[in-house]
Each structure stands twice: as C-alpha cells, then as structure tokens.
CSV table of C-alpha atoms and ligand atoms in Angstrom, one decimal:
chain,number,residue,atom,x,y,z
A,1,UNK,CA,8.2,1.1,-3.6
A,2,UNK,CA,8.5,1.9,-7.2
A,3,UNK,CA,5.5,2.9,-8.0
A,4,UNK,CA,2.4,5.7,-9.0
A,5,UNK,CA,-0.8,6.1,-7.1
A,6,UNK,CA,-5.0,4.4,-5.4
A,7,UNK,CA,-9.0,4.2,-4.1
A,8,UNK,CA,-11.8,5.6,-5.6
A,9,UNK,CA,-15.3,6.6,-6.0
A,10,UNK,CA,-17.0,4.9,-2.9
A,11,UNK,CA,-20.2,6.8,-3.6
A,12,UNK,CA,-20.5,7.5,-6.8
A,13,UNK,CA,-21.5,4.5,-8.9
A,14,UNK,CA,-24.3,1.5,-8.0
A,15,UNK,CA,-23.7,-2.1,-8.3
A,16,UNK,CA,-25.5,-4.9,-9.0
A,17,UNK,CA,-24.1,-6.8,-6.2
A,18,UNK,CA,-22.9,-10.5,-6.9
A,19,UNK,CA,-24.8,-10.7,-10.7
A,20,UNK,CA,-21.5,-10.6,-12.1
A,21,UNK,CA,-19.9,-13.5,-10.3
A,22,UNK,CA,-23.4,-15.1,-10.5
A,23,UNK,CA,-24.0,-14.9,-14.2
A,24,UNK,CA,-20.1,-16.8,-15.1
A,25,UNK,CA,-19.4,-13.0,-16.8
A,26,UNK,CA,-15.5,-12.1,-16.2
A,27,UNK,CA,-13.6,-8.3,-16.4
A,28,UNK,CA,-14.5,-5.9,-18.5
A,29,UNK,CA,-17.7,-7.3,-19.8
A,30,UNK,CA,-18.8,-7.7,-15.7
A,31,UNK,CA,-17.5,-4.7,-14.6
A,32,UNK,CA,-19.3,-2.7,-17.0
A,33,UNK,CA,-22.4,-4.7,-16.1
A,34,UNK,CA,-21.8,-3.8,-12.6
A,35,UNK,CA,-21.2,-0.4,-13.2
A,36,UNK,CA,-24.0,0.2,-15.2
A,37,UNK,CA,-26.5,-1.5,-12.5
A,38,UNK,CA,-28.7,0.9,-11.3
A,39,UNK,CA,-29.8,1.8,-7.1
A,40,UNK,CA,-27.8,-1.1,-5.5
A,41,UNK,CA,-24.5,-0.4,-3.8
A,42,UNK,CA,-22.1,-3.2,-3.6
A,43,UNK,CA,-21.5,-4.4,0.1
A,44,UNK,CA,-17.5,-3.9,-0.8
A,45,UNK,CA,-18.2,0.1,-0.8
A,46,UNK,CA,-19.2,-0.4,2.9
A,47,UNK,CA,-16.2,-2.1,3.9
A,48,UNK,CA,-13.8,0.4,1.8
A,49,UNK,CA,-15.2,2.7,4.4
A,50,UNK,CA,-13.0,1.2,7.1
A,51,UNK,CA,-9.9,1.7,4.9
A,52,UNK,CA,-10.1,5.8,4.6
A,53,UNK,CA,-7.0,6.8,6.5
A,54,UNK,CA,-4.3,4.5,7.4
A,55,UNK,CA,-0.6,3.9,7.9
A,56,UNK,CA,2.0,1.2,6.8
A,57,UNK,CA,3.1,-0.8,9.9
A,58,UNK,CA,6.6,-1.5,7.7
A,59,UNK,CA,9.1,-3.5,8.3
A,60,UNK,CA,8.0,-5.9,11.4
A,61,UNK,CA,6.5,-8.6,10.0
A,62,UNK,CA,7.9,-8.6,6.6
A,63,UNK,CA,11.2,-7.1,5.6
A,64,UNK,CA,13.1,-8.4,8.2
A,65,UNK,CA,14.2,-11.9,7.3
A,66,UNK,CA,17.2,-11.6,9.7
A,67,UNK,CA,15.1,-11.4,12.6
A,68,UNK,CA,11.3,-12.6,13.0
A,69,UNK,CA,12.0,-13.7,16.3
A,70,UNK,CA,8.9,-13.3,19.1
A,71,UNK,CA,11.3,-10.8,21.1
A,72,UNK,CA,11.5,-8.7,17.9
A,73,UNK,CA,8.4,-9.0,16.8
A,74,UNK,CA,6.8,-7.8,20.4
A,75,UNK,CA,9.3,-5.2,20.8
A,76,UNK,CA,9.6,-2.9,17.3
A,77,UNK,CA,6.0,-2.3,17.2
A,78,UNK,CA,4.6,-2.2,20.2
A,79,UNK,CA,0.6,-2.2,22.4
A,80,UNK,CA,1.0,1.3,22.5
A,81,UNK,CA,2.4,1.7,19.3
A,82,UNK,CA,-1.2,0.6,18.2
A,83,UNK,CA,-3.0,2.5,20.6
A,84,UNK,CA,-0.9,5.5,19.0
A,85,UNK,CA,-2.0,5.3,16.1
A,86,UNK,CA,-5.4,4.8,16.5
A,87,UNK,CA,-5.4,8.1,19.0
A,88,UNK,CA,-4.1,10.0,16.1
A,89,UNK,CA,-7.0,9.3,14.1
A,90,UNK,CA,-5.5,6.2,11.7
A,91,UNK,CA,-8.6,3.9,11.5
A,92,UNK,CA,-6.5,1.2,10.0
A,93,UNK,CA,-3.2,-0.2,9.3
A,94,UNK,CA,-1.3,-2.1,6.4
A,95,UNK,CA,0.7,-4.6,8.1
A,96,UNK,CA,2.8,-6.5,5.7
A,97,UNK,CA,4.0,-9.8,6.3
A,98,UNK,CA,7.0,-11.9,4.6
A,99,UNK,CA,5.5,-15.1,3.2
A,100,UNK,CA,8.4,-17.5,4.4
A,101,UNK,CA,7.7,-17.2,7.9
A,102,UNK,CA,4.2,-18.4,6.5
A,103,UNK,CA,5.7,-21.0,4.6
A,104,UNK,CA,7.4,-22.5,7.8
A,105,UNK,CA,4.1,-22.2,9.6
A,106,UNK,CA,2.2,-24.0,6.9
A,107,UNK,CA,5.0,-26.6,7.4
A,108,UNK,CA,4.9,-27.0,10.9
A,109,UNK,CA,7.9,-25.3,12.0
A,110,UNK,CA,8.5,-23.5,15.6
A,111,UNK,CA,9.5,-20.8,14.3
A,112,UNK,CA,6.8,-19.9,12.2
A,113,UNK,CA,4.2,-21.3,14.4
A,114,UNK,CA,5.3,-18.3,16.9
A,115,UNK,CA,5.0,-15.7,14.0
A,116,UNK,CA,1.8,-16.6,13.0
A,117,UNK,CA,0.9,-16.9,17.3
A,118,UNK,CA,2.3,-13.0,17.6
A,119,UNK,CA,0.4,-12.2,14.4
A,120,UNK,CA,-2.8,-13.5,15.8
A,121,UNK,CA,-2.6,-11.8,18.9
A,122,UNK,CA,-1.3,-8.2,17.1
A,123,UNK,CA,-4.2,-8.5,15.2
A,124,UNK,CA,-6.5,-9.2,18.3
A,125,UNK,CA,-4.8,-5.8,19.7
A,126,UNK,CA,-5.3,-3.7,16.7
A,127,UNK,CA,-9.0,-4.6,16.5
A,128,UNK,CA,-9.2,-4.1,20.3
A,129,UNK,CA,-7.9,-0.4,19.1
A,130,UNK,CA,-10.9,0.1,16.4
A,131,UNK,CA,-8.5,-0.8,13.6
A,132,UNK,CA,-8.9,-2.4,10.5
A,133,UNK,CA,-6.0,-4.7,9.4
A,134,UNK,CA,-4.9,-5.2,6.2
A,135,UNK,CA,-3.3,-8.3,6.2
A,136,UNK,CA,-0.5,-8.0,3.4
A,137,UNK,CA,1.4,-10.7,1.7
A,138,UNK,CA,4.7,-8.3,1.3
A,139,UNK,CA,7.3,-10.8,0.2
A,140,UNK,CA,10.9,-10.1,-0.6
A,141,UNK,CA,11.5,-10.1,-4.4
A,142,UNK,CA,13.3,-14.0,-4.5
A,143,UNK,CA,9.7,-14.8,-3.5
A,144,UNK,CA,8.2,-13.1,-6.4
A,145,UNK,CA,10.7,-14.4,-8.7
A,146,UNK,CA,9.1,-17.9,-8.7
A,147,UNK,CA,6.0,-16.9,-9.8
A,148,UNK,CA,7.7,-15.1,-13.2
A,149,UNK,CA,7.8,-18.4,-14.7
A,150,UNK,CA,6.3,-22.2,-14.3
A,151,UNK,CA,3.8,-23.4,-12.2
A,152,UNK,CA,5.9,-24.5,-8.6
A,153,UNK,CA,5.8,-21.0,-7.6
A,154,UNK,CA,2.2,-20.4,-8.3
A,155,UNK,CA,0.9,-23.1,-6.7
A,156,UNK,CA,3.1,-22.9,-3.7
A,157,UNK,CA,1.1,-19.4,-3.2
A,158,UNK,CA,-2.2,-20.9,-3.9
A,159,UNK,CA,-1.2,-23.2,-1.2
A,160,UNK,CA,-0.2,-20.4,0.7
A,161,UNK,CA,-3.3,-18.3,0.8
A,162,UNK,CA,-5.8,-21.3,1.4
A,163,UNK,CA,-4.2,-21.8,4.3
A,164,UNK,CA,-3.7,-18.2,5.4
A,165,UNK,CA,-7.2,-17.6,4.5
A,166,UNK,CA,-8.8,-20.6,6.6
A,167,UNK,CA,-6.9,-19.9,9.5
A,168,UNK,CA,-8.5,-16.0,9.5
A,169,UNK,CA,-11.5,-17.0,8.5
A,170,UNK,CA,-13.3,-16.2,11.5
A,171,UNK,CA,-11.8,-12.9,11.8
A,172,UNK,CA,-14.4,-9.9,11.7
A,173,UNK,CA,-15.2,-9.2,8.2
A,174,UNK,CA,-15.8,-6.1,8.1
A,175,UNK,CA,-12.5,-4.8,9.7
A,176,UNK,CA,-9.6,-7.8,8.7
A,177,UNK,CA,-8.7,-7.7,5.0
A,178,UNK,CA,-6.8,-9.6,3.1
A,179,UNK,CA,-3.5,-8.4,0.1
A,180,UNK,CA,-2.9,-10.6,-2.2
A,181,UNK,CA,0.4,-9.5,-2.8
A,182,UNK,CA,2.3,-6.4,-2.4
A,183,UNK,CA,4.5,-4.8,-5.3
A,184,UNK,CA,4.4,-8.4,-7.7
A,185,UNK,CA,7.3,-7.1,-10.1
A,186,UNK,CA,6.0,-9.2,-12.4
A,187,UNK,CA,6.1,-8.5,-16.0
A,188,UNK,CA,3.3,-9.9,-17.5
A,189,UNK,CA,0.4,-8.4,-16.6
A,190,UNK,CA,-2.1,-11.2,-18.1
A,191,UNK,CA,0.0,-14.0,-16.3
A,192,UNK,CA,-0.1,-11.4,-13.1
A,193,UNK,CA,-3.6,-11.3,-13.6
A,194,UNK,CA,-4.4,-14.9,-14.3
A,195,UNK,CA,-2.2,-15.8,-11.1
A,196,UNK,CA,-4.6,-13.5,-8.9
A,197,UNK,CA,-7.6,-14.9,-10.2
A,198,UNK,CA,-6.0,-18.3,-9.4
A,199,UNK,CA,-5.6,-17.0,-5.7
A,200,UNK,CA,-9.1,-15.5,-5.5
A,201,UNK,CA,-10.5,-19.0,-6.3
A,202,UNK,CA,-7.8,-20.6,-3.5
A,203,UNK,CA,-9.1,-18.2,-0.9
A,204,UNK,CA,-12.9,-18.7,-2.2
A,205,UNK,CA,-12.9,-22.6,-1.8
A,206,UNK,CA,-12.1,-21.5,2.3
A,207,UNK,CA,-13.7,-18.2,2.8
A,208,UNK,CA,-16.5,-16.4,1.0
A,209,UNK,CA,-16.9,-13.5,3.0
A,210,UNK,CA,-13.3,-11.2,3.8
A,211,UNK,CA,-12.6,-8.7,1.3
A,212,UNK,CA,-9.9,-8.7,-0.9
A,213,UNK,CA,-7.2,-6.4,-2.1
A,214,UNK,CA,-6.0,-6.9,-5.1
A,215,UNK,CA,-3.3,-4.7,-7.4
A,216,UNK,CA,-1.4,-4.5,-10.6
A,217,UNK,CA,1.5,-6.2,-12.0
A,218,UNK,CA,5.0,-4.9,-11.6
A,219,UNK,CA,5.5,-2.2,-8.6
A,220,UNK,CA,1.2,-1.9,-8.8
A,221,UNK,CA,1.3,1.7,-9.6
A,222,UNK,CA,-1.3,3.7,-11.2
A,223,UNK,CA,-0.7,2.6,-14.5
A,224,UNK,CA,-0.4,-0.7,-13.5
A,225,UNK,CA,-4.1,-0.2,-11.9
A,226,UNK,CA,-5.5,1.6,-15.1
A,227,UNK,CA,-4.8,-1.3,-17.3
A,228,UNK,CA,-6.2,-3.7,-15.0
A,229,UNK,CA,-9.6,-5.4,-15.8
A,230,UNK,CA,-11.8,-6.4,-12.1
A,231,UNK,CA,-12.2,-9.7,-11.5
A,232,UNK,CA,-15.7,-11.4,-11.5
A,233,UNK,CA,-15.5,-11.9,-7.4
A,234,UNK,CA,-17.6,-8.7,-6.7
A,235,UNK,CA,-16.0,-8.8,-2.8
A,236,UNK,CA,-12.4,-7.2,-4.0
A,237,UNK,CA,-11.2,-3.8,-3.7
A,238,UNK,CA,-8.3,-2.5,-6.5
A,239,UNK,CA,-5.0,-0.9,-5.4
A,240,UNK,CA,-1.8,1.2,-6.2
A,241,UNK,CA,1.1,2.9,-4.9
A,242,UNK,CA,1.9,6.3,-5.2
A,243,UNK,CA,5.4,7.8,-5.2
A,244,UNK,CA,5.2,10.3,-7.5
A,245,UNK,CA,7.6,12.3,-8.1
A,246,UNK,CA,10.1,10.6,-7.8
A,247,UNK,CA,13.0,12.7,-7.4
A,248,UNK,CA,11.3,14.5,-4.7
A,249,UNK,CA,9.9,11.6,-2.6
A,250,UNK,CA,13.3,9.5,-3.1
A,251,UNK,CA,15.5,11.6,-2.8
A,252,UNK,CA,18.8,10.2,-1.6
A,253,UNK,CA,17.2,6.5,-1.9
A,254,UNK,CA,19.5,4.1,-2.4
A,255,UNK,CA,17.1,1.5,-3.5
A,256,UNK,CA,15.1,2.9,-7.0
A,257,UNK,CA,17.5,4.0,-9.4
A,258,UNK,CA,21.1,5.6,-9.4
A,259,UNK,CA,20.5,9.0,-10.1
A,260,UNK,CA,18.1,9.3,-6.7
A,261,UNK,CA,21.3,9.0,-4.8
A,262,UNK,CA,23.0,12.2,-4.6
A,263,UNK,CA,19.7,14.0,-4.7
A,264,UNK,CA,19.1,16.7,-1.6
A,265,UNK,CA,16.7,19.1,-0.4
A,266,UNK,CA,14.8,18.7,-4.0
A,267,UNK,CA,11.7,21.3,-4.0
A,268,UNK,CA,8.1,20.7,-4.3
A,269,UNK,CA,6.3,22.4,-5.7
A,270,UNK,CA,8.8,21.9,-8.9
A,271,UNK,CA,10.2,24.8,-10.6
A,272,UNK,CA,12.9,25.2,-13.1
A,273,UNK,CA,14.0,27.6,-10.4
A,274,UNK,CA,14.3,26.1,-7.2
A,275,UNK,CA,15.4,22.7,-8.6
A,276,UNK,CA,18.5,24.4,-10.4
A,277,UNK,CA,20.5,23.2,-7.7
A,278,UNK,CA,19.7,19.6,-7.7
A,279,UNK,CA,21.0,20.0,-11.0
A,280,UNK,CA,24.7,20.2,-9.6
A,281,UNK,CA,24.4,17.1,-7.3
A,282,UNK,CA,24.1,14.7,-10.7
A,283,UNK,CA,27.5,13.2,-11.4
A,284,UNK,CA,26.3,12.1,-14.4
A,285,UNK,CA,24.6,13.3,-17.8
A,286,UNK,CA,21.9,11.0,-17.2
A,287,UNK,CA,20.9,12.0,-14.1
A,288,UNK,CA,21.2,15.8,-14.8
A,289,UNK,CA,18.6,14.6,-17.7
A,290,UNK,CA,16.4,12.5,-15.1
A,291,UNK,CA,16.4,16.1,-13.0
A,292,UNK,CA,16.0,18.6,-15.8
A,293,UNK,CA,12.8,16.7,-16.8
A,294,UNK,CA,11.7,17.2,-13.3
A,295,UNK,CA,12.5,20.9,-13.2
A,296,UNK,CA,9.9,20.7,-16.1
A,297,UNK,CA,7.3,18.7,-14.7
A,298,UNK,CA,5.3,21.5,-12.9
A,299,UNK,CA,4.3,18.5,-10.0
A,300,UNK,CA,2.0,20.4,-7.8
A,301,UNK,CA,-1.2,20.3,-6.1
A,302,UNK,CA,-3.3,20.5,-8.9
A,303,UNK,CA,-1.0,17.7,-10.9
A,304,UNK,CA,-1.5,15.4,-8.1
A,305,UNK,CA,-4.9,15.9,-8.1
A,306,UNK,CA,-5.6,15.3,-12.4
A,307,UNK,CA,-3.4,12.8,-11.4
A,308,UNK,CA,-5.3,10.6,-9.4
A,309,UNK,CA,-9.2,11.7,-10.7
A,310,UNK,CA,-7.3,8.7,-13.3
A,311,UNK,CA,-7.5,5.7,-9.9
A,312,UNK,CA,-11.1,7.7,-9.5
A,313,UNK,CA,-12.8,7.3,-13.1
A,314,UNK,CA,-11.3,3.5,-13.0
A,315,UNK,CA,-13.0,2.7,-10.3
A,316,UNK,CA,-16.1,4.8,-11.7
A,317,UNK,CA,-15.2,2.7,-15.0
A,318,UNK,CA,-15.7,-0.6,-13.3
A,319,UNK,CA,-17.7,0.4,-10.5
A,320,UNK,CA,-15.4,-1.4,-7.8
A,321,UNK,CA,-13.8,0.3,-4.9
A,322,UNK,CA,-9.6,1.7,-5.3
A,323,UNK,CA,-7.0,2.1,-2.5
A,324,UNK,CA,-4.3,3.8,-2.4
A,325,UNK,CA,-1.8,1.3,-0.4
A,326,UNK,CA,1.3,3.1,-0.1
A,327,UNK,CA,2.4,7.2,-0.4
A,328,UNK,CA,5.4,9.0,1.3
A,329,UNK,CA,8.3,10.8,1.1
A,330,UNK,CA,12.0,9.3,2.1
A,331,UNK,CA,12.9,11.6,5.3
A,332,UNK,CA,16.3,11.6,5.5
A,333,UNK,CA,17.8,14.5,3.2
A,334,UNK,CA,13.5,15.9,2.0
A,335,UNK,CA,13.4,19.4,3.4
A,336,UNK,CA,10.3,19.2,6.1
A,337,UNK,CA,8.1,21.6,5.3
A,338,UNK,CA,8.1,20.3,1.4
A,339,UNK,CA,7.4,16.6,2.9
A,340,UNK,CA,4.4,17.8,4.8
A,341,UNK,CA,3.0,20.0,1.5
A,342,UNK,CA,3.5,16.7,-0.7
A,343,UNK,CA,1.6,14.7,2.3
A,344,UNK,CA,-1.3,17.7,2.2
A,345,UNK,CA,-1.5,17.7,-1.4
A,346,UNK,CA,-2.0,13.9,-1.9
A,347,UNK,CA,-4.3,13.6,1.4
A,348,UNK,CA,-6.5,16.6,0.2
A,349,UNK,CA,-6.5,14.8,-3.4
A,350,UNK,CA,-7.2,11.5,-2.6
A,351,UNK,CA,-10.0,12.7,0.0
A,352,UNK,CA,-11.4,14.4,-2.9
A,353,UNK,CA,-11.4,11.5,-5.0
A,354,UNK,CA,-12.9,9.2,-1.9
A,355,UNK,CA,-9.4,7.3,-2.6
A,356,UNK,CA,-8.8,5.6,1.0
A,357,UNK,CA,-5.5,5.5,2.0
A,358,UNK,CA,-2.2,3.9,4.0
A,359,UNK,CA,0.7,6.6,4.2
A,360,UNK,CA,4.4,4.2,4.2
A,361,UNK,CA,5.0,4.4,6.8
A,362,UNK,CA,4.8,4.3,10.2
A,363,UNK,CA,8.2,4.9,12.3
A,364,UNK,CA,10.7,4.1,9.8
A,365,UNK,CA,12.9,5.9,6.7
A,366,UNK,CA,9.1,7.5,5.6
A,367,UNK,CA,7.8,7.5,9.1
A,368,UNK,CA,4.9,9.7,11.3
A,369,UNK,CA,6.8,9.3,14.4
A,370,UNK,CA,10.3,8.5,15.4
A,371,UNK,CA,11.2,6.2,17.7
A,372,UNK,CA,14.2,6.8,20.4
A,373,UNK,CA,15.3,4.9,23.1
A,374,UNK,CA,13.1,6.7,25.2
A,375,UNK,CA,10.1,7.1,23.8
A,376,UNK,CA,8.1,7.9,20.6
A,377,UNK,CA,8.1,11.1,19.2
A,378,UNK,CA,5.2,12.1,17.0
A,379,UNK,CA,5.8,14.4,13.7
A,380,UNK,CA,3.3,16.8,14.5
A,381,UNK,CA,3.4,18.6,10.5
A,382,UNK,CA,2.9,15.5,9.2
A,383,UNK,CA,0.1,14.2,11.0
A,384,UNK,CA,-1.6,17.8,10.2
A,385,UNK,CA,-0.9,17.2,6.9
A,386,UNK,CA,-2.6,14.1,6.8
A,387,UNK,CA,-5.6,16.1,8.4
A,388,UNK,CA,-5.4,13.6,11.5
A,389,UNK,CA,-5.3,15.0,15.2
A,390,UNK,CA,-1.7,16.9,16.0
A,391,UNK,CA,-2.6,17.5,19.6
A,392,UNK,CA,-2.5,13.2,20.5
B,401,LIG,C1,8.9,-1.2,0.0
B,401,LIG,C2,9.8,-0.5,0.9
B,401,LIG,C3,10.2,0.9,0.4
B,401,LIG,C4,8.9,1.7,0.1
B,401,LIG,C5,9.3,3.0,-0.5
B,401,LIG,C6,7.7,-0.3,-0.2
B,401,LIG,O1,6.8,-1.0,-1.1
B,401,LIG,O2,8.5,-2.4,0.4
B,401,LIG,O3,11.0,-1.3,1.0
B,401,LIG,O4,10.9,1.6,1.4
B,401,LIG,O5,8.1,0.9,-0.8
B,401,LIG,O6,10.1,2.9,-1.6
C-alpha cells in the first residue's frame, strides 16, 4: 500500500548456485560471491520466469476478516474469474491470505479448516489455468504489530509458516510460491531482517525446494528493497511495491495520508501546469506543499524508468532475482486515460528491467475488470496498457 517499486535482471548476471548457502557465508559477503560466479545461472532465475506478468487477487482471502466464510470465499472470486485471467494473458496471481484464518486452522478450528480446504482447491484451479500462485501471507497490521517487539509474535509466525509450508509442500515447485509477508510495517529493518531469516529456516526444516519471496521492512518499497542484504538461502526471490507517485496513484485514498483525500483528476505526466488545479483542492498549507512538490517532480516515463534500473542494478548487485509485487492506480476520481499511461509506463519499464510483476489488483478500488451483478466487465485500456490481450 504505502510503498515504492520490484524484479530484476533475470538474465544478466551468473550464479554459483547453492555455494553460498553451502559455504555458511551470509548477505553481502554471499551475494557478491554469487554475483561474481561466473557461467552458472541460479535455478531461482528459471522460476522468476513464471512470475513475469501478474495480477493481485485482493481482498478474498485476506482483508476480509468480517467474512471468510466458504460461501464468500467461492463466490467473490470465482472459476471463471481464474480462467479470466489467465485468457487475458496473466501467467500468475498474488493471492494474499490473512494469517488468522491460518492460525484457526493450525489450531484445529472449523472454520479455518474450510479456509485452508477452499484455498487448496483455488489453488488446484489456478494451476489447472496455467497459473502460478503466489501464496502471500497479507496480514492486517494488529498482526504485524506483534512481531515489533518480543519474541511471542515471532515465534507464533515461525510456527505459522512451518506448518503452512508442510502442508504445500507437495505443491508444484515450479509454479506455487511462497510470501513471507506482505507490507511488514516494521521499523527495524535488522530485526525485519533477522525475523525473515528466522522464517526461512522454519520453512527450510519442512521444505527445501519452493521458492521464496521475501521483501523489505516497513511498506517493502524500493528503498526498503535497496537497503536489503540477500539471505544465504540461494532459492529466494526479493520484492517491492511500487506506488509512486503518490498523489497521482492515490488520489482521493482515504487510507495513506490526509492530504490524498481531496485530491481529483491529478495529471500524469506532472507539470507545474496541469497540476495547478489540484493545487485548490488542498484545504490545508501542508497539503498544498505535499502538491506543489509534486507539480515539481517531472514523474514521467523516463522517471519511472531511472527509477526502477535502482530494483534492476540490486538485483545485478547481489545477483538474486526482484519482483515487483504490487503497482496501480486508485480508480475512483484518476482520470482514465492517465491511469492507463501510468500502467504503460511502469509495464514498459519494468519489462525493460526484466522486473516481473503483479498489478493490485484484480476487480477491486485498483482493479482490471469490474464486477456487476451481471457479469464481469473487463477494462480494455488497461489490459493494453499492461501489453496483455484486449480482445479476451
Ligand atoms: C494494501 C491494500 C491497498 C493497496 C494500495 C495493499 O498493499 O493491502 O489495502 O489498497 O496496497 O494502497
């Protein structure tokens, strides 16, 4: 949500597959080692290659804690919501799911026995489809709170991904992934860091062989990723989130900071010109400011792109794989035709920077289709934006 850009450099760089974790070396020091390893490719590029172009199947099995009830769950996102998507050229999906339902299942509960059952068999169905899965540990921020501090809440999520980990661990490799955690919002990067590794090694002592996703601390934007060091576990690809700007793809968000609020129609490309008039919607000094310095900021195609060559020479640095989780635009008050340029822009650039992706999302507030009682209609600009097939 609040957050910068994602995945990099697939064929660029040659690993020494496995020496790293092999030889006890850790970060920086096995990265480099890794990255300086000549005419091997690390299986992890190979399996990056399933996670080029993908969507954010929001909001179904995580953010709604009011309702993870099986009649929900089979009727938000449907069969043919999957078989959708994978017609329009996706070849994989984010799914995120809320770790409490987990939690009850790991307990024993009804009720989270039949979310992890539905899970199962959505999985079965997206895989049916030719879609990857990333399996996504998106947990409301109470969740993440009791990991900020002391050890209960860390080891509860050990806990939690050894056994989410065994139970998938027969799941096709090469297609079902597995998030460590979506947006952290933690503060510390070194304890964020220390509490991955932590979860690596929970995941390791069931299952050696699915990749991992694994991002920076607080909302796991690009800067987040940047001052990341790569674990020793060679099998892990490195995300971020990409949001930027800002004013443009949160306008009128109610969720990331007051002076998005009143924000309409905001241009991109930015000019001092067009975005005069954003100027006027700002009740406040500050947020005048917070759009002035956006009138300034000359966020274009060829920003985006400088932009993220940053998640591609990372990856280059370290020689691991980068993903780009989350991008999108709010589409309630963005002007259309300035959501699909943003969506071009960052598709062309990430493509550019062999920086897989998963647009947020797919049918709600940042949505590729709509859905209405009748049916599902599909926004044909943006899916041309994302350079996927229109005609579907
Ligand atoms: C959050 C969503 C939010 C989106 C864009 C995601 O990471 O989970 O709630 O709509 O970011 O802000």
């Amino acid at each position: 949500m609040r957050s910068l850009p994602g995945l990099a450099g697939v064929a660029l760089f040659a690993l020494g597959a496995g020496t790293a974790a092999a030889s006890g070396q850790t970060g920086q020091a096995a990265g480099r080692a890794l990255a300086q390893a000549a005419g091997q490719r690390s299986p992890v590029f190979g399996r990056a290659e399933h996670l080029r172009h993908g969507v954010n199947t929001a909001l179904w099995f995580a953010q709604s804690p009011a309702d993870y009830t099986v009649n929900r769950l089979q009727t938000f996102t449907t069969d043919r919501d999957l078989q959708l998507i994978a017609s329009l050229g996706f070849d994989h999906i984010r799914l995120s799911i809320d770790p409490v339902p987990l939690t009850e299942w790991q307990q024993g509960r009804p009720e989270g026995k039949a979310f992890v059952a539905e899970l199962d068999r959505v999985v079965q169905v997206a895989l049916v489809n030719k879609l990857a899965v990333v399996l996504d540990i998106h947990p409301e921020s109470s969740y993440k709170q009791k990991l900020l501090q002391g050890e209960a809440g860390v080891a509860d999520f050990d806990s939690l991904w050894k056994a989410f980990a065994s139970h998938f661990a027969q799941a096709d490799a090469a297609l079902v992934f597995f998030e460590l955690m979506n947006e952290p919002e933690q503060s510390d990067r070194y304890r964020w860091q220390g509490i991955e590794a932590g979860a690596i090694a929970a995941i390791r002592s069931v299952d050696t062989v699915h990749t991992l996703i694994a991002g920076g601390a607080h909302w796991s934007g690009l800067s987040d990723l940047l001052n990341m060091e790569p674990f020793a576990d060679t099998n892990v690809i490195y995300t971020f989130h990409d949001y930027d700007p800002f004013p443009f793809t949160h306008q009128g968000a109610t969720w990331a900071g007051s002076e998005l609020i009143p924000l309409r129609e905001v241009p991109y490309p930015a000019t001092p010109d067009g975005v005069a008039k954003n100027l006027s919607q700002e009740p406040t000094l500050a947020g005048a400011l917070f759009v002035e310095a956006f009138a300034m900021s000359h966020w274009d195609a060829d920003r985006i792109d400088r932009t993220l060559a940053f998640a591609e020479r990372w990856g280059q640095q370290y020689g691991v794989p980068v993903y780009c989780g989350e991008f999108g635009v709010f589409r309630r008050y963005a002007d259309p035709a300035a959501r699909q340029r943003w969506l071009h822009d960052m598709r062309v650039a990430m493509d550019r920077h062999r920086i897989g992706w998963s647009m947020w999302d797919y049918q709600t507030d940042f949505g590729v289709v709509r859905k209405t009682g009748t049916g599902v209609e599909v926004d044909r600009g943006v899916v041309e934006a994302l350079g996927l097939k229109a005609e579907k």
